Amino acid sequence: KQNRSDKPKQPPRLDETIPFVSNLWQFMTNKRLFITRARAALEIHPVIRCRLGPLDLHLLRGGNGNNNNISNGSNNSNSNGSNHGPPLFRATCHSDPWTLRIMRSAGYTPRDLAKLARDDSGAAATPRPGVAGGAGGAGGPDRIWHALHRLYDSALASARATDAFADRFQAALHAELVAPCPGPGPGHGGEAGEWTEGVRIFDTLKRTMTAAATHAALGPLMAEVNPGFVDAFWAYECHVEGLAFGLPDWLNREAVRARARFSDMCRRWYEVAEPRFEWDASGDGAEEWEPVFGSRLSSGLARWARRFGFEADSMGPVFMLLHFGLHANTIPVCTWVVMELLKDPELFQAVREEISQAELVRDGPDATFKGFDHRKLGSLPLLQSVYTEVLRLHVGVLITRTCTAPLTVGGYTLPKGSILQAPTEVGHLSEAVWSTQEHPASEFWAHRHVKETETRDEMTGQVSKRLKFSLAGRSGSFFPFGGGTGMCPGRNFAKPEVLLAVAMIVSSFEVDDVTWLKPDGSLSDRAAQNDVNYANSVAAAPDREMRVRWRRVR
Ligand code: HEM
């Protein structure tokens, strides 16, 4: 209702039975339900208020109907993500306090956290208006956020970094999954031509992709120094969201133990790598990969921490979060793609045929397989559609920002300093945006993002049909990588990693005998769904494992 006083009109509040208690309790204990209720309220109102403990939040709707098709200047407008979305993607909204919260929960020391908290100049090249830009002014020595984001731009989001990562990842995954190697170690795919029974898809991808992506991004030392790091990572990974936004540590002992174990491994690795590294070689112009820290992203992060005088106790957490960013979403996303293909033999065959177009040309008919061109893979329409559909259905997160200037949304003016959250699910699951008569938005439909086009050959008159990938008109309702200044800088690593792993499995294995297993290993009578424990954790893990038998066909 319009308020008659001079006070600005306030958005409605999210209902709760016990004021100040019920919503907070639900957020901490059943985030899935909290987000479902918020989604329902946002179907009616473009913005709602909600108090969670000390925080007064504004929940916003994404989507095309919200007058919010705002460009964020990112170079990303294809299936990697979207450069449109909710108003919180504007340049005046930032995510530093939330990133700090994640860093604190990972174990950065109070002194190093204080350095980050002191710098309110933001991540952009120009310091925020009215802010000195740290003690050093614009581009000055104290602009710690800007330095981090510059590193992300050059060593994570750039084409050069992506190509180097994709090549290393592909070679390492081939060694893990396909290369014949008797005895323990690589070769999870088994001997060529022989059936391997009881292959667990999620488990196999966790082992092989974690090892390969770690090799490509952090070099070979992590596996040498910490042989059990893959298991330790996944034991920690399932607790990260809860550690940052859920129960306090003293109620969360198992999570605290898992974090300490993996953080110690990262610190040990750093202590082995640090004295071996050539610190004098130049940073930005350095080679994309060297055998100590691995990629320029990893050595750049070490340089960033050194430049700002980080304490030894922060180094485990710094690299633990790099592992988290690298593995926690790509591997479940890849698993969902593989599961969808294996559930549908016709789709599997269609994708296999499409993928063959991206195989690198061999030196001769009998020459060995050389791998895939990751750029070509990323442009294949059906594969892109499947990838997009998986991101749409299995990525769920409350994108969070603080606004540094008043923001007008849906007729309400939210004051400077307001905390804004946009649940990706409101856009991703919108029936109005995604559904067709045969395929509701809640359903996986591999062809949702492709159109068939016909072209006529002018010489022969022959008509050929082609698929074309398109998100046209819907990109404002699709933001699995967030948007604006806080948009995921790893999105360009994620796509080739997922598609290369899918291509390698689809082209190298014959698969049958699909069954589903419950977490205790017993048979399940249904396929996997999003694990409710991963609500708001970006990519959800599957709550059922897929078991198959497979044999390597090359
Ligand atoms: C399918 C895979 C991935 C998904 C769905 C995903 C999603 C996201 C989302 C939703 C955010 C928050 C964005 C926002 O607030 O607007 C984010 C941030 C981030 N992601 Fe990713 N991500 C993926 C892969 C990766 C990879 C491979 C890396 C590589 C290390 C990575 C590194 C990061 C980092 C460093 C941030 C924080 C950026 C900042 O501090 O502003 N991500 N990601």
Coordinates of C-alpha atoms and ligand atoms in Angstrom, one line a residue:
K1 CA 0.0 0.0 0.0
Q2 CA 1.1 3.5 -0.7
N3 CA 2.4 5.1 2.5
R4 CA 0.9 8.5 3.2
S5 CA 3.9 9.8 5.1
D6 CA 7.1 11.0 3.4
K7 CA 8.8 7.7 4.0
P8 CA 9.6 5.9 0.8
K9 CA 7.3 3.0 -0.1
Q10 CA 8.7 -0.3 1.3
P11 CA 8.5 -3.6 -0.4
P12 CA 6.3 -6.3 1.3
R13 CA 8.0 -8.7 3.7
L14 CA 8.4 -12.4 3.4
D15 CA 5.9 -14.0 5.8
E16 CA 7.1 -15.7 9.0
T17 CA 5.2 -17.2 11.9
I18 CA 7.6 -16.0 14.6
P19 CA 9.0 -12.6 13.6
F20 CA 12.8 -12.4 13.3
V21 CA 13.1 -16.2 14.0
S22 CA 11.2 -18.4 11.5
N23 CA 12.9 -17.2 8.3
L24 CA 16.4 -17.3 9.8
W25 CA 15.8 -20.8 11.2
Q26 CA 14.5 -22.1 7.9
F27 CA 17.4 -20.4 6.0
M28 CA 19.9 -22.2 8.2
T29 CA 18.2 -25.6 8.4
N30 CA 16.3 -26.0 5.1
K31 CA 17.5 -23.5 2.5
R32 CA 15.7 -25.5 -0.2
L33 CA 12.3 -24.6 1.4
F34 CA 13.3 -21.1 2.1
I35 CA 14.2 -20.5 -1.6
T36 CA 11.0 -22.2 -2.8
R37 CA 9.0 -19.8 -0.6
A38 CA 10.9 -16.8 -1.7
R39 CA 10.4 -17.9 -5.3
A40 CA 6.7 -18.1 -4.8
A41 CA 6.6 -14.6 -3.3
L42 CA 8.7 -13.2 -6.1
E43 CA 6.2 -14.5 -8.7
I44 CA 3.8 -11.9 -7.2
H45 CA 6.1 -9.1 -6.2
P46 CA 9.3 -7.9 -8.1
V47 CA 11.0 -7.3 -4.7
I48 CA 10.4 -8.5 -1.2
R49 CA 12.1 -7.8 2.1
C50 CA 13.3 -10.4 4.6
R51 CA 15.1 -10.2 7.9
L52 CA 17.7 -12.9 8.5
G53 CA 19.2 -12.4 11.9
P54 CA 21.0 -9.0 11.8
L55 CA 20.6 -8.7 8.0
D56 CA 17.7 -6.9 6.4
L57 CA 17.7 -8.3 2.8
H58 CA 15.9 -7.4 -0.4
L59 CA 15.1 -10.4 -2.6
L60 CA 14.8 -9.6 -6.2
R61 CA 13.3 -11.3 -9.2
G62 CA 15.4 -11.8 -12.4
G63 CA 13.9 -12.4 -15.8
N64 CA 12.8 -10.5 -18.8
G65 CA 9.6 -9.2 -17.4
N66 CA 11.5 -7.1 -14.9
N67 CA 12.7 -4.2 -17.0
N68 CA 16.2 -5.2 -16.2
N69 CA 18.0 -6.0 -19.4
I70 CA 21.1 -4.1 -18.4
S71 CA 24.4 -4.7 -20.0
N72 CA 27.3 -5.3 -17.6
G73 CA 30.0 -4.7 -20.2
S74 CA 31.1 -8.3 -19.9
N75 CA 32.4 -10.1 -23.0
N76 CA 30.0 -12.9 -22.3
S77 CA 26.7 -13.2 -23.9
N78 CA 26.5 -16.8 -25.1
S79 CA 25.7 -20.1 -23.3
N80 CA 28.6 -19.4 -20.9
G81 CA 26.2 -17.1 -19.1
S82 CA 24.3 -13.9 -19.6
N83 CA 25.1 -10.3 -19.6
H84 CA 21.6 -9.4 -18.7
G85 CA 19.7 -10.1 -15.5
P86 CA 18.4 -8.6 -12.3
P87 CA 19.2 -5.0 -11.4
L88 CA 21.8 -6.1 -8.9
F89 CA 24.2 -6.7 -11.8
R90 CA 24.6 -2.9 -12.1
A91 CA 28.1 -1.5 -11.6
T92 CA 26.9 0.2 -8.4
C93 CA 26.3 -3.2 -6.7
H94 CA 29.2 -5.3 -5.4
S95 CA 29.8 -8.6 -3.6
D96 CA 33.0 -7.8 -1.5
P97 CA 31.3 -8.4 1.9
W98 CA 30.1 -11.8 0.7
T99 CA 33.4 -12.8 -0.7
L100 CA 35.0 -11.7 2.6
R101 CA 32.6 -13.9 4.4
I102 CA 33.6 -16.9 2.3
M103 CA 37.3 -16.0 2.8
R104 CA 36.7 -15.8 6.6
S105 CA 34.9 -19.1 6.7
A106 CA 37.8 -20.7 4.7
G107 CA 40.3 -19.5 7.4
Y108 CA 42.0 -16.4 6.1
T109 CA 43.8 -14.8 9.2
P110 CA 42.1 -11.8 10.8
R111 CA 45.1 -9.6 9.8
D112 CA 44.7 -10.5 6.1
L113 CA 40.9 -10.2 6.2
A114 CA 41.4 -6.7 7.7
K115 CA 43.5 -5.7 4.6
L116 CA 40.6 -6.8 2.4
A117 CA 38.0 -5.1 4.5
R118 CA 40.0 -1.8 4.6
D119 CA 40.0 -1.5 0.8
D120 CA 36.6 -0.2 -0.3
S121 CA 37.7 1.0 -3.7
G122 CA 36.2 -2.0 -5.5
A123 CA 37.3 -4.4 -8.1
A124 CA 37.0 -2.1 -11.2
A125 CA 39.8 -0.2 -12.8
T126 CA 38.5 3.1 -11.5
P127 CA 37.9 3.3 -7.7
R128 CA 34.3 3.7 -6.6
P129 CA 33.2 7.3 -6.6
G130 CA 33.9 9.1 -3.4
V131 CA 36.6 6.6 -2.4
A132 CA 40.3 7.4 -2.4
G133 CA 41.1 4.0 -3.9
G134 CA 43.0 2.6 -0.9
A135 CA 46.0 4.5 0.5
G136 CA 47.7 4.4 -2.9
G137 CA 44.8 6.0 -4.9
A138 CA 43.6 4.7 -8.2
G139 CA 45.7 1.7 -9.2
G140 CA 47.7 2.2 -6.0
P141 CA 49.4 -0.4 -3.9
D142 CA 46.4 -1.0 -1.5
R143 CA 43.8 -1.8 -4.2
I144 CA 43.7 -5.5 -3.1
W145 CA 40.4 -6.3 -4.8
H146 CA 41.3 -4.7 -8.0
A147 CA 44.6 -6.6 -8.1
L148 CA 42.7 -9.9 -7.6
H149 CA 40.2 -9.1 -10.3
R150 CA 43.0 -8.0 -12.7
L151 CA 44.5 -11.5 -12.2
Y152 CA 41.1 -13.1 -12.8
D153 CA 40.8 -11.1 -16.1
S154 CA 44.2 -12.0 -17.4
A155 CA 44.8 -15.5 -16.1
L156 CA 41.3 -17.0 -15.8
A157 CA 38.9 -15.2 -18.2
S158 CA 41.2 -14.5 -21.1
A159 CA 41.3 -16.6 -24.3
R160 CA 45.0 -17.3 -23.9
A161 CA 44.6 -18.7 -20.4
T162 CA 41.6 -20.7 -21.4
D163 CA 43.4 -22.3 -24.4
A164 CA 46.4 -23.3 -22.2
F165 CA 44.1 -24.7 -19.5
A166 CA 42.0 -26.6 -22.0
D167 CA 45.1 -28.2 -23.6
R168 CA 46.6 -29.3 -20.3
F169 CA 43.3 -30.5 -19.0
Q170 CA 42.6 -32.6 -22.0
A171 CA 45.9 -34.3 -22.0
A172 CA 45.7 -35.0 -18.2
L173 CA 42.1 -36.3 -18.4
H174 CA 43.1 -38.6 -21.3
A175 CA 45.9 -40.0 -19.1
E176 CA 43.5 -40.4 -16.2
L177 CA 40.6 -41.9 -18.0
V178 CA 41.6 -43.4 -21.3
A179 CA 45.3 -44.0 -21.5
P180 CA 46.0 -47.7 -20.9
C181 CA 48.0 -48.1 -17.8
P182 CA 48.0 -51.4 -15.9
G183 CA 48.0 -51.4 -12.1
P184 CA 47.0 -48.6 -9.8
G185 CA 47.1 -45.0 -10.9
P186 CA 45.7 -43.6 -14.2
G187 CA 43.5 -45.6 -16.5
H188 CA 40.1 -45.5 -14.8
G189 CA 38.6 -46.5 -18.1
G190 CA 40.0 -50.1 -18.1
E191 CA 41.7 -52.0 -20.9
A192 CA 40.5 -51.3 -24.4
G193 CA 37.8 -53.7 -25.5
E194 CA 37.2 -55.2 -22.1
W195 CA 33.9 -54.5 -20.2
T196 CA 34.4 -52.9 -16.8
E197 CA 31.4 -53.6 -14.5
G198 CA 30.0 -51.4 -11.8
V199 CA 31.4 -48.0 -13.0
R200 CA 30.0 -45.2 -10.9
I201 CA 29.7 -42.1 -13.1
F202 CA 29.8 -39.3 -10.5
D203 CA 32.6 -41.0 -8.5
T204 CA 34.7 -41.7 -11.7
L205 CA 34.3 -38.1 -12.8
K206 CA 35.2 -36.7 -9.4
R207 CA 38.4 -38.7 -9.3
T208 CA 39.5 -38.2 -12.9
M209 CA 38.4 -34.6 -13.5
T210 CA 39.7 -33.4 -10.1
A211 CA 43.1 -34.9 -10.7
A212 CA 43.2 -33.5 -14.3
A213 CA 42.0 -30.0 -13.5
T214 CA 44.3 -29.8 -10.6
H215 CA 47.2 -30.8 -12.8
A216 CA 46.2 -28.2 -15.4
A217 CA 45.7 -25.3 -13.0
L218 CA 48.0 -26.1 -10.0
G219 CA 50.6 -28.3 -11.6
P220 CA 51.8 -31.8 -10.6
L221 CA 53.0 -31.1 -7.1
M222 CA 49.6 -31.3 -5.3
A223 CA 49.2 -35.0 -6.1
E224 CA 52.9 -35.7 -5.3
V225 CA 52.8 -33.9 -1.9
N226 CA 49.2 -35.1 -0.9
P227 CA 48.3 -38.4 -2.6
G228 CA 44.9 -38.4 -0.9
F229 CA 43.9 -34.9 -1.9
V230 CA 41.0 -35.8 -4.1
D231 CA 39.1 -37.6 -1.3
A232 CA 40.0 -34.8 1.1
F233 CA 38.7 -32.1 -1.3
W234 CA 35.3 -33.8 -1.7
A235 CA 35.0 -34.4 2.0
Y236 CA 35.4 -30.6 2.5
E237 CA 33.4 -29.5 -0.6
C238 CA 30.0 -30.6 0.7
H239 CA 30.4 -28.3 3.8
V240 CA 31.5 -25.1 2.2
E241 CA 28.1 -23.4 1.9
G242 CA 27.2 -24.4 5.5
L243 CA 30.5 -23.2 6.8
A244 CA 30.0 -19.8 5.2
F245 CA 26.3 -19.2 5.6
G246 CA 24.9 -21.8 8.0
L247 CA 25.4 -23.2 11.4
P248 CA 28.3 -21.8 13.6
D249 CA 31.5 -23.9 13.7
W250 CA 30.8 -25.3 17.2
L251 CA 27.6 -27.0 15.9
N252 CA 29.4 -28.1 12.7
R253 CA 32.4 -30.2 13.9
E254 CA 32.6 -32.6 11.0
A255 CA 32.7 -29.7 8.6
V256 CA 35.4 -28.0 10.6
R257 CA 37.5 -31.1 10.6
A258 CA 37.2 -31.6 6.8
R259 CA 38.1 -28.0 6.2
A260 CA 41.2 -28.3 8.4
R261 CA 42.4 -31.5 6.7
F262 CA 42.2 -30.1 3.2
S263 CA 43.5 -26.6 4.2
D264 CA 46.6 -28.3 5.7
M265 CA 47.2 -30.2 2.4
C266 CA 47.0 -26.9 0.5
R267 CA 49.4 -25.3 2.9
R268 CA 51.9 -28.2 2.7
W269 CA 51.7 -28.0 -1.1
Y270 CA 52.4 -24.2 -1.0
E271 CA 55.4 -24.7 1.3
V272 CA 56.9 -27.2 -1.1
A273 CA 56.2 -25.0 -4.2
E274 CA 57.2 -21.6 -2.8
P275 CA 61.0 -22.2 -2.5
R276 CA 61.1 -23.9 -5.9
F277 CA 59.4 -21.1 -7.8
E278 CA 61.3 -18.4 -9.9
W279 CA 59.8 -15.4 -8.2
D280 CA 61.9 -13.0 -10.4
A281 CA 60.3 -14.1 -13.7
S282 CA 57.7 -11.4 -14.7
G283 CA 54.1 -12.0 -13.7
D284 CA 51.7 -11.0 -16.4
G285 CA 54.0 -11.8 -19.3
A286 CA 55.1 -15.2 -17.9
E287 CA 54.4 -18.5 -19.6
E288 CA 50.9 -19.8 -19.2
W289 CA 52.2 -23.0 -17.4
E290 CA 55.3 -24.0 -15.5
P291 CA 55.8 -27.2 -13.4
V292 CA 55.9 -25.6 -9.9
F293 CA 52.6 -23.7 -9.4
G294 CA 51.1 -24.9 -12.7
S295 CA 49.0 -22.1 -14.4
R296 CA 49.6 -18.4 -14.3
L297 CA 46.4 -18.2 -12.3
S298 CA 47.9 -20.3 -9.5
S299 CA 51.3 -18.5 -9.5
G300 CA 49.5 -15.2 -9.9
L301 CA 47.5 -15.9 -6.7
A302 CA 50.7 -16.7 -4.9
R303 CA 52.2 -13.4 -6.1
W304 CA 49.0 -11.5 -5.1
A305 CA 49.2 -13.0 -1.6
R306 CA 52.9 -12.1 -1.3
R307 CA 52.5 -8.6 -2.6
F308 CA 49.9 -7.9 0.1
G309 CA 52.1 -9.6 2.8
F310 CA 49.7 -12.5 3.6
E311 CA 50.5 -14.6 6.6
A312 CA 51.6 -18.2 6.2
D313 CA 48.3 -19.3 7.9
S314 CA 46.3 -17.7 5.1
M315 CA 48.0 -19.6 2.3
G316 CA 46.1 -22.9 2.9
P317 CA 42.7 -21.1 2.7
V318 CA 43.8 -19.1 -0.4
F319 CA 44.5 -22.2 -2.4
M320 CA 41.7 -24.2 -0.8
L321 CA 39.2 -21.7 -2.3
L322 CA 41.0 -21.9 -5.7
H323 CA 40.4 -25.7 -5.6
F324 CA 36.8 -25.0 -4.6
G325 CA 36.2 -22.6 -7.5
L326 CA 37.9 -25.0 -9.9
H327 CA 36.1 -28.3 -9.1
A328 CA 32.9 -27.8 -7.1
N329 CA 30.6 -26.8 -10.0
T330 CA 32.2 -28.1 -13.2
I331 CA 32.3 -31.7 -12.0
P332 CA 28.6 -32.0 -11.0
V333 CA 27.6 -30.1 -14.1
C334 CA 29.6 -32.5 -16.3
T335 CA 28.1 -35.4 -14.4
W336 CA 24.5 -34.2 -15.1
V337 CA 25.4 -33.9 -18.8
V338 CA 26.8 -37.4 -19.0
M339 CA 23.8 -38.8 -17.0
E340 CA 21.3 -37.2 -19.4
L341 CA 23.1 -38.6 -22.4
L342 CA 23.3 -42.1 -20.9
K343 CA 19.6 -42.0 -20.0
D344 CA 18.7 -41.5 -23.7
P345 CA 20.5 -43.6 -26.3
E346 CA 19.2 -41.6 -29.2
L347 CA 20.5 -38.4 -27.7
F348 CA 23.8 -40.1 -26.9
Q349 CA 24.2 -41.1 -30.5
A350 CA 23.2 -37.6 -31.8
V351 CA 25.7 -35.9 -29.6
R352 CA 28.4 -38.5 -30.4
E353 CA 28.0 -37.7 -34.1
E354 CA 28.0 -34.0 -33.5
I355 CA 31.2 -34.3 -31.3
S356 CA 33.1 -36.1 -34.1
Q357 CA 33.1 -32.8 -36.0
A358 CA 35.4 -31.3 -33.3
E359 CA 38.0 -34.1 -33.4
L360 CA 41.5 -32.7 -34.3
V361 CA 42.7 -33.9 -37.7
R362 CA 45.0 -36.9 -37.3
D363 CA 48.3 -37.2 -39.2
G364 CA 47.1 -40.3 -41.2
P365 CA 44.3 -42.9 -41.1
D366 CA 46.1 -45.1 -38.6
A367 CA 47.6 -42.2 -36.6
T368 CA 46.7 -41.9 -32.9
F369 CA 43.8 -39.9 -31.6
K370 CA 44.9 -36.2 -31.1
G371 CA 42.0 -34.9 -29.0
F372 CA 39.4 -32.3 -29.6
D373 CA 39.3 -28.6 -30.6
H374 CA 37.6 -27.1 -27.5
R375 CA 36.4 -24.0 -29.4
K376 CA 34.7 -26.2 -32.0
L377 CA 33.1 -28.3 -29.3
G378 CA 31.8 -25.1 -27.6
S379 CA 30.0 -24.1 -30.8
L380 CA 28.2 -27.3 -31.5
P381 CA 24.5 -26.5 -31.2
L382 CA 23.1 -29.7 -29.6
L383 CA 25.9 -30.0 -27.1
Q384 CA 25.6 -26.3 -26.2
S385 CA 21.8 -26.8 -25.7
V386 CA 22.4 -29.8 -23.4
Y387 CA 25.0 -27.8 -21.4
T388 CA 22.7 -24.8 -21.1
E389 CA 19.8 -27.0 -20.0
V390 CA 21.9 -28.7 -17.3
L391 CA 23.1 -25.3 -16.0
R392 CA 19.5 -24.0 -16.1
L393 CA 18.1 -27.0 -14.1
H394 CA 21.0 -27.8 -11.7
V395 CA 22.6 -24.4 -10.8
G396 CA 20.9 -22.6 -8.0
V397 CA 22.3 -19.8 -5.9
L398 CA 21.2 -16.6 -4.3
I399 CA 23.3 -14.0 -6.1
T400 CA 24.2 -11.4 -3.4
R401 CA 25.2 -7.8 -3.7
T402 CA 25.4 -4.6 -1.6
C403 CA 24.5 -1.4 -3.4
T404 CA 26.7 1.6 -3.2
A405 CA 24.0 4.0 -4.5
P406 CA 20.2 4.1 -4.2
L407 CA 18.6 1.5 -6.6
T408 CA 15.1 1.7 -8.0
V409 CA 13.4 -1.7 -8.6
G410 CA 9.8 -2.4 -9.4
G411 CA 8.7 1.1 -8.2
Y412 CA 10.6 0.9 -4.9
T413 CA 13.8 2.9 -4.2
L414 CA 16.2 0.9 -2.1
P415 CA 18.6 3.0 -0.1
K416 CA 22.4 2.9 -0.5
G417 CA 23.9 0.0 1.5
S418 CA 20.9 -2.3 0.9
I419 CA 21.7 -6.0 0.7
L420 CA 20.2 -7.6 -2.4
Q421 CA 19.7 -11.2 -3.4
A422 CA 18.4 -12.7 -6.6
P423 CA 17.7 -16.5 -6.6
T424 CA 18.8 -17.9 -10.0
E425 CA 15.9 -20.3 -9.8
V426 CA 13.2 -17.6 -10.3
G427 CA 14.6 -17.0 -13.8
H428 CA 15.8 -20.5 -14.5
L429 CA 12.5 -22.3 -13.7
S430 CA 10.1 -19.7 -15.0
E431 CA 7.3 -21.4 -17.0
A432 CA 6.5 -18.2 -18.8
V433 CA 10.0 -18.0 -20.2
W434 CA 11.0 -21.6 -20.9
S435 CA 8.0 -23.9 -21.2
T436 CA 6.5 -25.2 -24.4
Q437 CA 3.3 -27.1 -24.7
E438 CA 5.1 -30.5 -24.5
H439 CA 8.0 -29.5 -22.3
P440 CA 7.4 -27.7 -19.0
A441 CA 10.3 -25.6 -17.6
S442 CA 10.9 -28.1 -14.8
E443 CA 11.8 -30.9 -17.4
F444 CA 15.1 -31.6 -19.0
W445 CA 14.7 -31.2 -22.7
A446 CA 17.9 -31.5 -24.7
H447 CA 16.5 -29.5 -27.7
R448 CA 15.1 -26.5 -25.8
H449 CA 17.8 -24.1 -27.0
V450 CA 18.1 -25.2 -30.6
K451 CA 16.1 -24.4 -33.7
E452 CA 16.1 -26.3 -37.0
T453 CA 16.9 -24.1 -40.0
E454 CA 16.8 -25.1 -43.6
T455 CA 19.3 -24.0 -46.2
R456 CA 19.0 -24.5 -50.0
D457 CA 22.1 -25.1 -52.1
E458 CA 21.8 -22.7 -55.0
M459 CA 23.7 -24.9 -57.4
T460 CA 22.0 -28.3 -56.7
G461 CA 18.7 -27.0 -55.1
Q462 CA 19.2 -29.5 -52.3
V463 CA 17.8 -28.5 -49.0
S464 CA 19.7 -29.4 -45.8
K465 CA 18.6 -29.0 -42.2
R466 CA 20.9 -27.6 -39.5
L467 CA 20.5 -27.0 -35.8
K468 CA 21.2 -23.5 -34.5
F469 CA 21.8 -22.7 -30.9
S470 CA 19.9 -19.7 -29.5
L471 CA 19.1 -18.1 -26.2
A472 CA 17.5 -15.1 -27.9
G473 CA 15.0 -13.3 -25.8
R474 CA 15.7 -15.5 -22.7
S475 CA 19.2 -14.5 -21.7
G476 CA 17.8 -12.2 -19.0
S477 CA 16.4 -15.3 -17.2
F478 CA 19.6 -17.3 -17.4
F479 CA 22.4 -16.3 -15.1
P480 CA 24.1 -19.5 -13.8
F481 CA 27.4 -17.5 -13.6
G482 CA 25.9 -14.5 -11.9
G483 CA 26.6 -11.1 -13.6
G484 CA 28.1 -7.7 -13.3
T485 CA 31.4 -7.1 -11.6
G486 CA 31.1 -10.3 -9.5
M487 CA 30.3 -12.5 -12.4
C488 CA 32.1 -15.9 -12.3
P489 CA 35.6 -15.3 -13.8
G490 CA 36.0 -19.1 -14.3
R491 CA 33.1 -19.4 -16.8
N492 CA 35.5 -19.7 -19.7
F493 CA 37.4 -22.5 -18.0
A494 CA 34.2 -24.3 -17.1
K495 CA 32.8 -24.7 -20.5
P496 CA 35.8 -26.4 -22.2
E497 CA 36.4 -28.5 -19.2
V498 CA 32.9 -29.9 -19.1
L499 CA 32.6 -30.3 -22.9
L500 CA 36.1 -31.9 -23.3
A501 CA 35.3 -34.4 -20.5
V502 CA 31.9 -35.2 -22.1
A503 CA 33.5 -35.6 -25.6
M504 CA 36.1 -37.9 -24.3
I505 CA 33.6 -40.2 -22.5
V506 CA 31.0 -40.2 -25.3
S507 CA 33.6 -40.9 -28.0
S508 CA 35.8 -43.4 -26.1
F509 CA 33.3 -45.7 -24.4
E510 CA 30.5 -48.0 -25.2
V511 CA 28.1 -47.9 -22.2
D512 CA 25.2 -50.1 -21.1
D513 CA 23.4 -51.6 -18.0
V514 CA 22.4 -48.2 -16.5
T515 CA 21.1 -48.6 -12.9
W516 CA 20.7 -46.0 -10.1
L517 CA 22.0 -46.3 -6.6
K518 CA 21.0 -44.7 -3.3
P519 CA 23.8 -43.1 -1.2
D520 CA 24.0 -46.4 0.8
G521 CA 24.7 -48.3 -2.4
S522 CA 21.4 -50.1 -2.6
L523 CA 19.3 -50.0 -5.9
S524 CA 17.1 -47.0 -6.4
D525 CA 13.9 -47.1 -8.5
R526 CA 14.3 -43.5 -9.7
A527 CA 16.9 -41.5 -11.5
A528 CA 19.0 -38.8 -9.8
Q529 CA 17.5 -35.4 -8.7
N530 CA 19.2 -32.4 -7.2
D531 CA 20.5 -33.2 -3.8
V532 CA 18.6 -31.0 -1.4
N533 CA 21.6 -30.5 0.8
Y534 CA 23.2 -28.5 -2.1
A535 CA 20.4 -25.9 -2.2
N536 CA 22.0 -22.5 -2.8
S537 CA 25.5 -24.1 -3.4
V538 CA 25.6 -23.2 -7.1
A539 CA 25.7 -26.6 -8.9
A540 CA 23.8 -29.3 -7.1
A541 CA 25.2 -32.8 -6.8
P542 CA 23.0 -35.7 -7.9
D543 CA 21.3 -37.5 -5.0
R544 CA 21.6 -40.8 -6.8
E545 CA 24.7 -42.4 -8.4
M546 CA 24.5 -43.8 -11.9
R547 CA 26.1 -47.2 -12.2
V548 CA 26.9 -48.6 -15.7
R549 CA 29.3 -51.0 -17.4
W550 CA 31.5 -49.7 -20.1
R551 CA 34.3 -50.6 -22.4
R552 CA 36.8 -48.5 -24.1
V553 CA 36.3 -48.5 -27.8
R554 CA 39.6 -46.7 -28.5
Ligands
HEM1 C1 29.9 -24.7 -14.3 C2 30.8 -24.2 -13.5 C3 30.7 -22.9 -12.7 C4 29.6 -22.3 -12.2 C5 28.1 -22.6 -12.5 C6 30.0 -21.1 -11.5 C7 29.2 -20.2 -10.9 C8 29.6 -19.1 -10.1 C9 28.8 -18.1 -9.5 C10 27.2 -18.1 -9.6 C11 29.5 -17.2 -8.9 C12 29.1 -15.9 -8.2 C13 28.8 -14.9 -9.3 C14 28.1 -13.6 -8.8 O1 28.0 -13.3 -7.6 O2 27.6 -12.9 -9.7 C15 30.9 -17.6 -9.2 C16 32.0 -16.9 -8.7 C17 33.3 -17.3 -8.9 N1 33.8 -18.4 -9.6 FE1 32.6 -19.7 -10.6 N2 31.4 -21.1 -11.5 C18 31.8 -22.2 -12.2 C19 33.2 -22.5 -12.5 C20 34.3 -21.9 -12.0 C21 35.6 -22.2 -12.3 C22 36.1 -23.4 -13.2 C23 36.4 -21.3 -11.6 C24 37.9 -21.4 -11.7 C25 38.7 -21.2 -10.7 C26 35.6 -20.4 -10.9 C27 36.0 -19.3 -10.1 C28 35.1 -18.4 -9.5 C29 35.6 -17.3 -8.7 C30 37.1 -17.0 -8.4 C31 34.5 -16.6 -8.3 C32 34.4 -15.4 -7.4 C33 34.6 -14.1 -8.2 C34 34.6 -12.8 -7.3 O3 35.3 -12.9 -6.3 O4 34.1 -11.8 -7.7 N3 34.3 -20.7 -11.2 N4 31.0 -18.7 -9.9

